[in-house]
């Protein structure tokens, strides 16, 4: 049995209190929300904080509400909203159903009851050579991501290729959501796409002391989005491929016209160390009405730069081929929805 190491557990009731506790703990301190990623990682000695600061007792991090100001009409989600709450939230279902659907596809009901939005968006990157017990990793002399020097996936590579495996992050990037970060220097807002690095070790641009406090979803304004997920067991597993597709329809395309796409984003999860946007795929959709030719062109454009590595489940060349299939399926769903609405 894998056991947790001993650590000090703190339960602040306010954000400023959490920041002060983290400052006191220094690099040996970490935040935790649902703990469904951090605690298994601590058992395998991936992360070894001596002080763990729970964010779950901070009321403002658990709120869901309509946004004011520039994102008027959008929804603001507290980072400690659970995935179960997110998937059932009426404002999310009305304004950004792809977010709730992606949250509902994470793992199992038990993990969704504990796991939070913030934890999902800050999820550690994953790799077959890393998500193993300490003894297993020791037997291969560890790897660059923790305790070692070499990458077993690409031994001549200077970087780690561990994979971004969050289901909700690709959707946030596709939607153009904003993340609200609060740290010792105050609050800053970053677009979801700028929150991630394509590096398996330094995969977040967030500073360790910063708390991801909230996520602001854009107002519904003629756009639609979907998320499709490929995994071995539909009831349980991490994505080996996630496809988030977002399209904005031309203004004025009324209920009797099908209209054309004026802007689009395709973002892939599970194929790189960050949610990977493929701008060529989005560009291929502009001016189309999501008919078969437009969909095929975008699926082909998404397939070409997708370079999954041999460090998760399934054969990597098959996973690459599935990119084309899953992008086409996601776009077909958006097209069908549009046709049903007109
Ligand atoms: C068996 C199993 C299957 C899983 N399947 C999936 C899956 O299919 N898809 C998927 O996406 N995930 C999956 N997960 C991972 C995980 O359960 C979810 O991603 C969950 O949403 C993580 O949230 P959490 O609150 O439990 O994170 P935690 O474990 O609490 O935290 C994760 C990381 O984020 C940091 N963090 C958390 N909240 C904040 C915050 N507000 N500000 C700053 N830092 C923060 C923590 O310090 C930690 O580094 C799975 C996990 C397990 C164990
Ligand atoms: S990609 Fe390489 S360095 Fe990164 S976790 Fe896997 S084996 Fe380790």
JSON list of C-alpha atoms and ligand atoms in Angstrom, two decimals, residues 125-131 140 142-146 149-155 157 159-163 200-201 273 309 311, ligand 2:
[
{"chain": "A", "resi": 125, "resn": "UNK", "atom": "CA", "xyz": [1.23, 16.57, -16.46]},
{"chain": "A", "resi": 126, "resn": "UNK", "atom": "CA", "xyz": [1.27, 12.80, -16.85]},
{"chain": "A", "resi": 127, "resn": "UNK", "atom": "CA", "xyz": [3.59, 10.14, -18.31]},
{"chain": "A", "resi": 128, "resn": "UNK", "atom": "CA", "xyz": [3.90, 6.34, -18.11]},
{"chain": "A", "resi": 129, "resn": "UNK", "atom": "CA", "xyz": [7.42, 6.73, -16.69]},
{"chain": "A", "resi": 130, "resn": "UNK", "atom": "CA", "xyz": [6.32, 9.24, -14.02]},
{"chain": "A", "resi": 131, "resn": "UNK", "atom": "CA", "xyz": [2.91, 8.12, -12.73]},
{"chain": "A", "resi": 140, "resn": "UNK", "atom": "CA", "xyz": [14.73, 2.97, -13.76]},
{"chain": "A", "resi": 142, "resn": "UNK", "atom": "CA", "xyz": [14.00, 8.09, -12.15]},
{"chain": "A", "resi": 143, "resn": "UNK", "atom": "CA", "xyz": [13.55, 10.65, -14.94]},
{"chain": "A", "resi": 144, "resn": "UNK", "atom": "CA", "xyz": [14.03, 14.35, -15.57]},
{"chain": "A", "resi": 145, "resn": "UNK", "atom": "CA", "xyz": [10.58, 15.36, -14.25]},
{"chain": "A", "resi": 146, "resn": "UNK", "atom": "CA", "xyz": [11.39, 14.18, -10.73]},
{"chain": "A", "resi": 149, "resn": "UNK", "atom": "CA", "xyz": [18.27, 13.39, -15.32]},
{"chain": "A", "resi": 150, "resn": "UNK", "atom": "CA", "xyz": [17.06, 11.66, -18.46]},
{"chain": "A", "resi": 151, "resn": "UNK", "atom": "CA", "xyz": [13.80, 11.59, -20.38]},
{"chain": "A", "resi": 152, "resn": "UNK", "atom": "CA", "xyz": [12.92, 7.95, -21.09]},
{"chain": "A", "resi": 153, "resn": "UNK", "atom": "CA", "xyz": [10.44, 8.96, -23.79]},
{"chain": "A", "resi": 154, "resn": "UNK", "atom": "CA", "xyz": [12.97, 11.00, -25.78]},
{"chain": "A", "resi": 155, "resn": "UNK", "atom": "CA", "xyz": [16.41, 10.28, -24.26]},
{"chain": "A", "resi": 157, "resn": "UNK", "atom": "CA", "xyz": [15.66, 15.59, -25.46]},
{"chain": "A", "resi": 159, "resn": "UNK", "atom": "CA", "xyz": [12.90, 18.77, -22.05]},
{"chain": "A", "resi": 160, "resn": "UNK", "atom": "CA", "xyz": [10.13, 16.68, -20.49]},
{"chain": "A", "resi": 161, "resn": "UNK", "atom": "CA", "xyz": [7.21, 15.66, -22.72]},
{"chain": "A", "resi": 162, "resn": "UNK", "atom": "CA", "xyz": [4.71, 14.70, -20.00]},
{"chain": "A", "resi": 163, "resn": "UNK", "atom": "CA", "xyz": [1.17, 15.25, -21.20]},
{"chain": "A", "resi": 200, "resn": "UNK", "atom": "CA", "xyz": [6.12, 18.80, -18.95]},
{"chain": "A", "resi": 201, "resn": "UNK", "atom": "CA", "xyz": [7.88, 20.18, -15.87]},
{"chain": "A", "resi": 273, "resn": "UNK", "atom": "CA", "xyz": [2.33, 19.29, -22.39]},
{"chain": "A", "resi": 309, "resn": "UNK", "atom": "CA", "xyz": [4.38, 10.91, -27.69]},
{"chain": "A", "resi": 311, "resn": "UNK", "atom": "CA", "xyz": [4.04, 7.98, -22.97]},
{"chain": "B", "resi": 2, "resn": "LIG", "atom": "S1", "xyz": [8.33, 12.75, -20.68]},
{"chain": "B", "resi": 2, "resn": "LIG", "atom": "FE1", "xyz": [10.37, 12.08, -20.10]},
{"chain": "B", "resi": 2, "resn": "LIG", "atom": "S2", "xyz": [11.06, 13.45, -18.44]},
{"chain": "B", "resi": 2, "resn": "LIG", "atom": "FE2", "xyz": [8.86, 13.73, -18.74]},
{"chain": "B", "resi": 2, "resn": "LIG", "atom": "S3", "xyz": [7.90, 12.38, -17.22]},
{"chain": "B", "resi": 2, "resn": "LIG", "atom": "FE3", "xyz": [8.08, 11.19, -19.12]},
{"chain": "B", "resi": 2, "resn": "LIG", "atom": "S4", "xyz": [10.04, 10.16, -19.04]},
{"chain": "B", "resi": 2, "resn": "LIG", "atom": "FE4", "xyz": [10.04, 11.72, -17.46]}
]
